[in-house]
mmCIF file of C-alpha atoms in Angstrom:
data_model
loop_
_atom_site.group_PDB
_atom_site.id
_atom_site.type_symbol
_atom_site.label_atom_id
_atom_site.label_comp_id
_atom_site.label_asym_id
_atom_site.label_seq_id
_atom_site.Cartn_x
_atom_site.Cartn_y
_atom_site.Cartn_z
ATOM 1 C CA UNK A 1 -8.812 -19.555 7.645
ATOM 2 C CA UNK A 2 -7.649 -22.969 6.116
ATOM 3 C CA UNK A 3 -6.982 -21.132 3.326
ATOM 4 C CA UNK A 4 -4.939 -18.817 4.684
ATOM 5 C CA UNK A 5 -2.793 -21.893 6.609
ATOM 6 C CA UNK A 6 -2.190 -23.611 3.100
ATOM 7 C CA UNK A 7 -0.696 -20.292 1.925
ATOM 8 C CA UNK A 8 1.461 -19.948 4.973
ATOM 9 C CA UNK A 9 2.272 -23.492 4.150
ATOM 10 C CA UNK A 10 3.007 -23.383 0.697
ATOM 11 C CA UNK A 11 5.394 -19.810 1.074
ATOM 12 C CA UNK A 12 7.089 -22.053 3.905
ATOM 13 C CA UNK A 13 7.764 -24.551 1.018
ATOM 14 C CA UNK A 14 9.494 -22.036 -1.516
ATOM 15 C CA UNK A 15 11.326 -20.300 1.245
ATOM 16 C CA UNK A 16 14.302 -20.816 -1.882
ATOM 17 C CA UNK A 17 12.854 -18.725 -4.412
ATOM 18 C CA UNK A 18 13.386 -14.521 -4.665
ATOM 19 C CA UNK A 19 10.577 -13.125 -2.527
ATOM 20 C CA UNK A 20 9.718 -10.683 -5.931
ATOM 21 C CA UNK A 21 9.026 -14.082 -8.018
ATOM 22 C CA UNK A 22 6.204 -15.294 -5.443
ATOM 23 C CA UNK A 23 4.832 -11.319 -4.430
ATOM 24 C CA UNK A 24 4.548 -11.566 -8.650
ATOM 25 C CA UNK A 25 2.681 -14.757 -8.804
ATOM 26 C CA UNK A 26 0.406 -13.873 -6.013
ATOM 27 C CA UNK A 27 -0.580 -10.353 -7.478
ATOM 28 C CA UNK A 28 -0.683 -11.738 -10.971
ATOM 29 C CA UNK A 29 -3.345 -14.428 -9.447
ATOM 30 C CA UNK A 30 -4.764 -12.317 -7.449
ATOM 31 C CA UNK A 31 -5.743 -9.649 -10.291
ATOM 32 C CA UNK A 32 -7.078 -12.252 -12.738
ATOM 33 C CA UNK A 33 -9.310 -13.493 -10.248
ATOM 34 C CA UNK A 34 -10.497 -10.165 -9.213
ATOM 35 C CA UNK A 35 -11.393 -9.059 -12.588
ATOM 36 C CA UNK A 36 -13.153 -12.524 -13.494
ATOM 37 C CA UNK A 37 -15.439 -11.939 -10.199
ATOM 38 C CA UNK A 38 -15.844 -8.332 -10.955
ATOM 39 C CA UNK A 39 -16.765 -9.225 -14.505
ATOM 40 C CA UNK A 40 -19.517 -11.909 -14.077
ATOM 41 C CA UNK A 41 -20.753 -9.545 -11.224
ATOM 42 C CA UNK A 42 -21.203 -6.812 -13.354
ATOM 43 C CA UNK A 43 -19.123 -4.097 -12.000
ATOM 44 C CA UNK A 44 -16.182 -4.084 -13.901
ATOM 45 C CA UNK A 45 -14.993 -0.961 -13.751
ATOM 46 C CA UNK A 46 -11.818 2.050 -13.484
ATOM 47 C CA UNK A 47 -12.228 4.342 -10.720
ATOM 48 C CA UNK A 48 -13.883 8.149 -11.348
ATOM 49 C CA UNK A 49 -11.569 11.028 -10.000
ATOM 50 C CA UNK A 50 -8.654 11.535 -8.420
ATOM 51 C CA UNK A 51 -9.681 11.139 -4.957
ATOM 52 C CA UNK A 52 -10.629 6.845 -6.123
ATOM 53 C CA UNK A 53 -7.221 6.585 -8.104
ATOM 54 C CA UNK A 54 -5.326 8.225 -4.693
ATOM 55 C CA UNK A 55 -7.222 5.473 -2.801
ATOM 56 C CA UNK A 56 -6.899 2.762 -5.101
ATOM 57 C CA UNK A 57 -2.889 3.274 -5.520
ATOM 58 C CA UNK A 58 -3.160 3.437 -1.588
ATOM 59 C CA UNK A 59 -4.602 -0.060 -1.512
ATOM 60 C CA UNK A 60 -1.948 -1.323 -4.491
ATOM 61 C CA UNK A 61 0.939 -0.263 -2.309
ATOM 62 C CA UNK A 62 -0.050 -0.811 0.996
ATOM 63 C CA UNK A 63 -0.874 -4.679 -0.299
ATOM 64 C CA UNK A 64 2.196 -5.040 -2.126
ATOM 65 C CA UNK A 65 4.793 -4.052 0.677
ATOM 66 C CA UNK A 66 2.096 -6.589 3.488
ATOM 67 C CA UNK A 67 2.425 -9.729 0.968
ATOM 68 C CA UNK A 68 6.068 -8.581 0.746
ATOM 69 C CA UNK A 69 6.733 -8.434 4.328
ATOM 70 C CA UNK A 70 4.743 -11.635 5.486
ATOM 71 C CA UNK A 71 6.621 -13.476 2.551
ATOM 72 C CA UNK A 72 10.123 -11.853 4.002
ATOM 73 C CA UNK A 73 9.180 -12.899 7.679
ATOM 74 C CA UNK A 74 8.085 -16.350 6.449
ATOM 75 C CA UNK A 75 11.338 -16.887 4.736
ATOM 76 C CA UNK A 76 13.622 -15.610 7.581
ATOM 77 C CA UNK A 77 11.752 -16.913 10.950
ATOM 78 C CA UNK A 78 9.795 -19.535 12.356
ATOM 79 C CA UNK A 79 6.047 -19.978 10.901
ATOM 80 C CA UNK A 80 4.104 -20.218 14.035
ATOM 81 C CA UNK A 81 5.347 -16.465 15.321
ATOM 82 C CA UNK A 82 4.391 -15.124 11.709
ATOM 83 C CA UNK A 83 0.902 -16.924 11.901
ATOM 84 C CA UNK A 84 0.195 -15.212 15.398
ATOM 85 C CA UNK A 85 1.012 -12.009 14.249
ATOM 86 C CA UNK A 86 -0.940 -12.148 11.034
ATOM 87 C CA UNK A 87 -4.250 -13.535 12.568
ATOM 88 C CA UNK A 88 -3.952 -10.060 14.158
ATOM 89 C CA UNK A 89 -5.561 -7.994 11.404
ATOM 90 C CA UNK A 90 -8.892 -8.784 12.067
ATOM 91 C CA UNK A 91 -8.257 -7.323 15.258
ATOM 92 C CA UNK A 92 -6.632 -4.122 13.606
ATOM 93 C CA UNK A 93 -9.252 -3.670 11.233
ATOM 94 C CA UNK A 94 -11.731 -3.194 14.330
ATOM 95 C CA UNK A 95 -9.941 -1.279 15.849
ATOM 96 C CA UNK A 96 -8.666 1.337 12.692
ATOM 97 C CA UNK A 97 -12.352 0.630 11.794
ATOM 98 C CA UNK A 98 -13.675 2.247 14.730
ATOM 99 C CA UNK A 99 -10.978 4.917 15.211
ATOM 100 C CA UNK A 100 -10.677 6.225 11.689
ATOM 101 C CA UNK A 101 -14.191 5.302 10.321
ATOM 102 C CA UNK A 102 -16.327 5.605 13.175
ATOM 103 C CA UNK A 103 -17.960 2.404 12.669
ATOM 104 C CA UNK A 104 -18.724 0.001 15.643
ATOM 105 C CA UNK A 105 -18.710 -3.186 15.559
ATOM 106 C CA UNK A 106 -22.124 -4.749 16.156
ATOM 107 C CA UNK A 107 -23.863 -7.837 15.556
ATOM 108 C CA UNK A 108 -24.871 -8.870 12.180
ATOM 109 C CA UNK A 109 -27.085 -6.469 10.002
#
């Protein structure tokens, strides 16, 4: 969570600068660091099928236009609205988790 408020921060900070030059950054970052981890954890790998490249487009997109839009709404409004809404997703993910998935949330396993 602190994490996510130095990002908030920081996107706050270069509120100047084209929203494609930071989504850039950020996926650039974000892909180097995911391959390292994947790498040293051993499962470096591309997806088999159609059905894993459908989903893993899916996932591409749908990431791209949320870093896009909570770097457009941190640029345009006030920080502490766009914080609220964001901290949301955890309660969205239970919920589409539950709905979609049919996974509960319980305590830990």
């Amino acid at each position: 969570m602190i994490l996510a408020t130095v990002v908030i921060v920081i996107l706050r900070f270069l509120r100047d600068v084209h929203y494609t030059v930071v989504t850039l950054s950020y996926g650039i970052m974000g892909s180097l660091e995911c391959v390292c981890l994947a790498a040293y954890a051993g499962v470096l790998g591309l997806p088999h099928g159609t059905h894993e490249w459908i989903l893993a487009s899916g996932l591409v997109l749908f990431t791209f236009l949320g870093q896009t839009f909570l770097i457009l709404a941190l640029k345009f409004e006030q920080a502490g609205p766009v914080a609220l809404l964001q901290s949301t997703d955890v309660i969205f993910s239970f919920i589409f988790q539950y709905a979609f998935l049919g996974v509960s949330p319980d305590g830990y396993r």
